[in-house]
Short mmCIF file of C-alpha atoms in Angstrom, two decimals:
data_model
loop_
_atom_site.label_atom_id
_atom_site.label_comp_id
_atom_site.label_asym_id
_atom_site.label_seq_id
_atom_site.Cartn_x
_atom_site.Cartn_y
_atom_site.Cartn_z
CA UNK A 1238 0.39 0.13 0.08
CA UNK A 1239 1.65 3.48 -0.70
CA UNK A 1240 0.77 6.68 0.75
CA UNK A 1241 -0.77 9.59 -1.35
CA UNK A 1242 0.65 11.76 -2.31
CA UNK A 1243 0.04 15.06 -0.35
CA UNK A 1244 1.99 18.06 1.15
CA UNK A 1245 2.39 18.20 5.38
CA UNK A 1246 0.13 21.03 6.15
CA UNK A 1247 -1.96 22.00 8.67
CA UNK A 1248 -4.72 22.42 6.07
CA UNK A 1249 -4.52 19.58 4.09
CA UNK A 1250 -4.08 17.28 7.53
CA UNK A 1251 -7.34 18.87 8.57
CA UNK A 1252 -9.46 18.23 5.30
CA UNK A 1253 -8.14 14.03 5.67
CA UNK A 1254 -9.39 13.92 8.85
CA UNK A 1255 -12.32 14.95 7.14
CA UNK A 1256 -12.29 13.32 4.31
CA UNK A 1257 -11.81 10.29 7.24
CA UNK A 1258 -15.02 10.83 8.95
CA UNK A 1259 -17.18 10.59 5.98
CA UNK A 1260 -15.37 7.31 4.65
CA UNK A 1261 -16.70 5.81 8.26
CA UNK A 1262 -19.93 7.80 7.29
CA UNK A 1263 -19.99 6.16 4.21
CA UNK A 1264 -18.77 2.86 5.47
CA UNK A 1265 -21.79 2.64 8.02
CA UNK A 1266 -23.67 3.10 6.32
CA UNK A 1267 -23.25 0.68 3.45
CA UNK A 1268 -22.71 -1.81 6.48
CA UNK A 1269 -26.35 -0.87 7.66
CA UNK A 1270 -27.93 -1.12 4.20
CA UNK A 1271 -26.17 -4.44 4.11
CA UNK A 1272 -27.47 -6.19 7.20
CA UNK A 1273 -31.28 -5.05 5.99
CA UNK A 1274 -30.65 -6.54 1.84
CA UNK A 1275 -29.91 -9.50 3.83
CA UNK A 1276 -33.19 -9.60 6.23
CA UNK A 1277 -34.86 -8.66 3.49
CA UNK A 1278 -33.51 -11.96 1.13
CA UNK A 1279 -33.57 -13.75 3.88
CA UNK A 1280 -37.45 -12.80 4.51
CA UNK A 1281 -37.65 -13.51 0.39
CA UNK A 1282 -36.94 -16.10 0.14
CA UNK A 1283 -39.04 -17.98 3.58
CA UNK A 1284 -41.96 -16.20 1.13
CA UNK A 1285 -40.64 -18.22 -2.02
CA UNK A 1286 -39.99 -21.53 0.19
CA UNK A 1287 -43.28 -21.34 1.09
CA UNK A 1288 -45.06 -20.84 -1.91
CA UNK A 1289 -42.48 -23.73 -3.31
CA UNK A 1290 -44.02 -25.63 -0.73
CA UNK A 1291 -47.18 -25.34 -1.84
CA UNK A 1292 -46.97 -25.67 -5.20
CA UNK A 1293 -44.91 -28.20 -4.96
CA UNK A 1294 -48.09 -29.79 -2.99
CA UNK A 1295 -50.93 -28.81 -5.96
CA UNK A 1296 -48.04 -30.22 -8.64
CA UNK A 1297 -48.63 -33.45 -6.69
CA UNK A 1298 -51.88 -33.52 -6.33
CA UNK A 1299 -52.35 -32.38 -10.41
CA UNK A 1300 -50.21 -34.96 -11.06
CA UNK A 1301 -52.45 -37.80 -10.11
CA UNK A 1302 -55.70 -36.25 -11.68
CA UNK A 1303 -53.62 -36.02 -14.49
CA UNK A 1304 -52.41 -40.06 -14.50
CA UNK A 1305 -56.77 -40.65 -12.82
CA UNK A 1306 -57.77 -38.76 -16.39
CA UNK A 1307 -55.30 -41.12 -17.94
CA UNK A 1308 -56.39 -43.38 -16.67
CA UNK A 1309 -60.32 -43.11 -17.42
CA UNK A 1310 -60.27 -42.07 -21.71
CA UNK A 1311 -55.85 -43.35 -22.34
CA UNK A 1312 -53.42 -40.42 -23.25
CA UNK A 1313 -55.56 -40.33 -27.01
CA UNK A 1314 -58.68 -39.32 -25.66
CA UNK A 1315 -58.31 -37.08 -23.06
CA UNK A 1316 -55.11 -35.21 -25.93
CA UNK A 1317 -58.43 -34.64 -27.46
CA UNK A 1318 -60.15 -32.50 -24.63
CA UNK A 1319 -61.54 -29.47 -25.58
CA UNK A 1320 -58.24 -26.54 -23.90
CA UNK A 1321 -59.51 -25.40 -20.21
CA UNK A 1322 -60.49 -21.53 -21.99
CA UNK A 1323 -58.46 -18.73 -20.57
CA UNK A 1324 -57.87 -17.64 -16.86
CA UNK A 1325 -59.71 -14.53 -16.80
CA UNK A 1326 -57.90 -12.64 -14.31
CA UNK A 1327 -55.93 -9.23 -14.02
CA UNK A 1328 -52.81 -9.83 -12.60
CA UNK A 1329 -50.30 -7.01 -12.19
CA UNK A 1330 -46.89 -6.29 -10.59
CA UNK A 1331 -47.21 -3.97 -7.43
CA UNK A 1332 -44.07 -2.22 -6.63
CA UNK A 1333 -41.88 -1.61 -3.55
CA UNK A 1334 -38.76 -0.56 -3.13
CA UNK A 1335 -36.14 -1.22 -0.14
CA UNK A 1336 -33.37 1.14 -0.03
CA UNK A 1337 -33.34 1.45 -3.69
CA UNK A 1338 -33.94 -1.70 -4.94
CA UNK A 1339 -37.19 -2.26 -6.90
CA UNK A 1340 -39.19 -5.47 -5.49
CA UNK A 1341 -43.01 -6.36 -7.54
CA UNK A 1342 -45.30 -8.19 -5.79
CA UNK A 1343 -47.63 -10.16 -7.82
CA UNK A 1344 -51.08 -8.85 -6.99
CA UNK A 1345 -54.23 -11.24 -8.42
CA UNK A 1346 -57.68 -9.93 -8.68
CA UNK A 1347 -60.86 -13.14 -8.13
CA UNK A 1348 -60.72 -15.42 -10.77
CA UNK A 1349 -63.58 -16.21 -12.35
CA UNK A 1350 -63.42 -19.56 -14.33
CA UNK A 1351 -65.07 -19.74 -16.85
CA UNK A 1352 -66.48 -23.48 -18.42
CA UNK A 1353 -64.04 -25.07 -21.26
CA UNK A 1354 -66.73 -26.25 -24.25
CA UNK A 1355 -68.87 -29.17 -23.62
CA UNK A 1356 -67.02 -32.39 -25.19
CA UNK A 1357 -69.06 -35.58 -25.47
CA UNK A 1358 -66.19 -36.96 -23.03
CA UNK A 1359 -66.48 -35.29 -20.41
CA UNK A 1360 -65.62 -36.90 -17.26
CA UNK A 1361 -64.95 -36.08 -13.31
CA UNK A 1362 -61.94 -37.20 -13.93
CA UNK A 1363 -60.85 -34.45 -17.17
CA UNK A 1364 -62.08 -31.38 -15.25
CA UNK A 1365 -60.54 -31.89 -11.60
CA UNK A 1366 -57.26 -32.75 -13.84
CA UNK A 1367 -58.28 -29.25 -15.97
CA UNK A 1368 -59.30 -27.55 -13.28
CA UNK A 1369 -55.97 -28.59 -10.85
CA UNK A 1370 -53.04 -27.72 -13.44
CA UNK A 1371 -55.36 -24.03 -14.22
CA UNK A 1372 -54.69 -23.80 -9.99
CA UNK A 1373 -50.54 -24.18 -11.28
CA UNK A 1374 -50.39 -21.50 -13.05
CA UNK A 1375 -51.28 -18.78 -10.46
CA UNK A 1376 -48.13 -20.51 -8.19
CA UNK A 1377 -46.29 -20.22 -10.68
CA UNK A 1378 -46.86 -16.74 -12.06
CA UNK A 1379 -45.66 -15.30 -8.13
CA UNK A 1380 -42.39 -17.91 -7.74
CA UNK A 1381 -41.43 -16.35 -11.13
CA UNK A 1382 -41.54 -12.28 -9.33
CA UNK A 1383 -40.18 -13.27 -5.94
CA UNK A 1384 -37.60 -15.56 -8.23
CA UNK A 1385 -37.01 -11.85 -9.44
CA UNK A 1386 -36.76 -9.42 -6.58
CA UNK A 1387 -34.50 -12.87 -5.50
CA UNK A 1388 -31.74 -11.80 -8.05
CA UNK A 1389 -32.71 -7.77 -8.13
CA UNK A 1390 -31.75 -7.91 -3.68
CA UNK A 1391 -28.76 -10.72 -4.69
CA UNK A 1392 -27.67 -8.35 -7.56
CA UNK A 1393 -28.12 -5.01 -5.29
CA UNK A 1394 -26.29 -6.55 -2.04
CA UNK A 1395 -23.04 -7.73 -3.42
CA UNK A 1396 -22.80 -4.23 -5.02
CA UNK A 1397 -23.13 -2.94 -1.54
CA UNK A 1398 -20.53 -5.68 -0.03
CA UNK A 1399 -17.86 -4.58 -3.05
CA UNK A 1400 -17.89 -1.13 -1.97
CA UNK A 1401 -18.29 -1.48 1.11
CA UNK A 1402 -15.01 -3.61 1.82
CA UNK A 1403 -13.50 -1.66 -1.09
CA UNK A 1404 -13.89 1.00 2.21
CA UNK A 1405 -13.07 -1.00 5.46
CA UNK A 1406 -10.30 -2.97 3.26
CA UNK A 1407 -8.34 -0.01 1.08
CA UNK A 1408 -9.88 3.06 1.64
CA UNK A 1409 -9.73 3.22 4.89
CA UNK A 1410 -6.50 1.76 6.25
CA UNK A 1411 -4.45 4.26 2.31
CA UNK A 1412 -5.76 7.71 3.57
CA UNK A 1413 -4.87 6.67 8.41
CA UNK A 1414 -1.63 5.73 6.66
CA UNK A 1415 -1.29 8.79 4.47
CA UNK A 1416 -2.84 10.52 8.28
CA UNK A 1417 0.07 9.64 9.91
CA UNK A 1418 2.59 10.18 7.87
CA UNK A 1419 1.54 14.11 7.52
CA UNK A 1420 1.12 14.00 11.17
CA UNK A 1421 4.71 12.79 11.22
CA UNK A 1422 6.40 14.98 8.84
CA UNK A 1423 4.00 17.85 10.65
CA UNK A 1424 5.64 17.27 14.09
CA UNK A 1425 9.19 16.97 12.00
CA UNK A 1426 8.70 20.52 10.73
CA UNK A 1427 7.72 21.73 14.34
CA UNK A 1428 10.79 20.18 15.88
CA UNK A 1429 12.87 21.61 12.92
CA UNK A 1430 11.15 25.34 14.13
CA UNK A 1431 11.81 25.01 17.61
CA UNK A 1432 15.00 24.37 17.07
CA UNK A 1433 16.00 27.03 14.31
CA UNK A 1434 14.09 29.45 16.87
CA UNK A 1435 16.14 28.69 19.15
CA UNK A 1436 19.46 29.22 17.41
CA UNK A 1437 18.44 32.96 16.19
CA UNK A 1438 17.98 33.48 20.35
CA UNK A 1439 21.45 31.68 21.04
#
């Protein structure tokens, strides 16, 4: 580590002390921001894991419903059933901010289920299969929004941590070393002044 090229004067010494104070304040802010972001990541991860567990449970039910429908109609027979109509729902992303990071929560209006076109081979098994897979769609959308939130939080946390480490490991030690050098040079200059003053009086 090299000392900064600073002319050893009292004004330079005071400017360096002020700069060091600003850096320390910046480090404290970044360190606090890092902790808040970590807490938000853990909270969002908890919500994601809860939603993922619910999705997996619903997915198992959908697979069981599909097996029942295939057992009733056969794979080819089930393939000719009319598809389910699009979900009549208004999904939107509601933004919220955490220390400058924009996160999005999926907000849904009440769904109005629509009946599929009639089929001569319709059955309770086919209807159950259709409804089970329809129920997975909003869960997948919520999971996707949460994954996006986690990615944005992770990126901002990594950026904040890099800046905090740069201050803690590089900039603050460098300015401390420069301050010590300037202080030592000023003390040496003061001693020289005292010696010259004594010589003049003598």
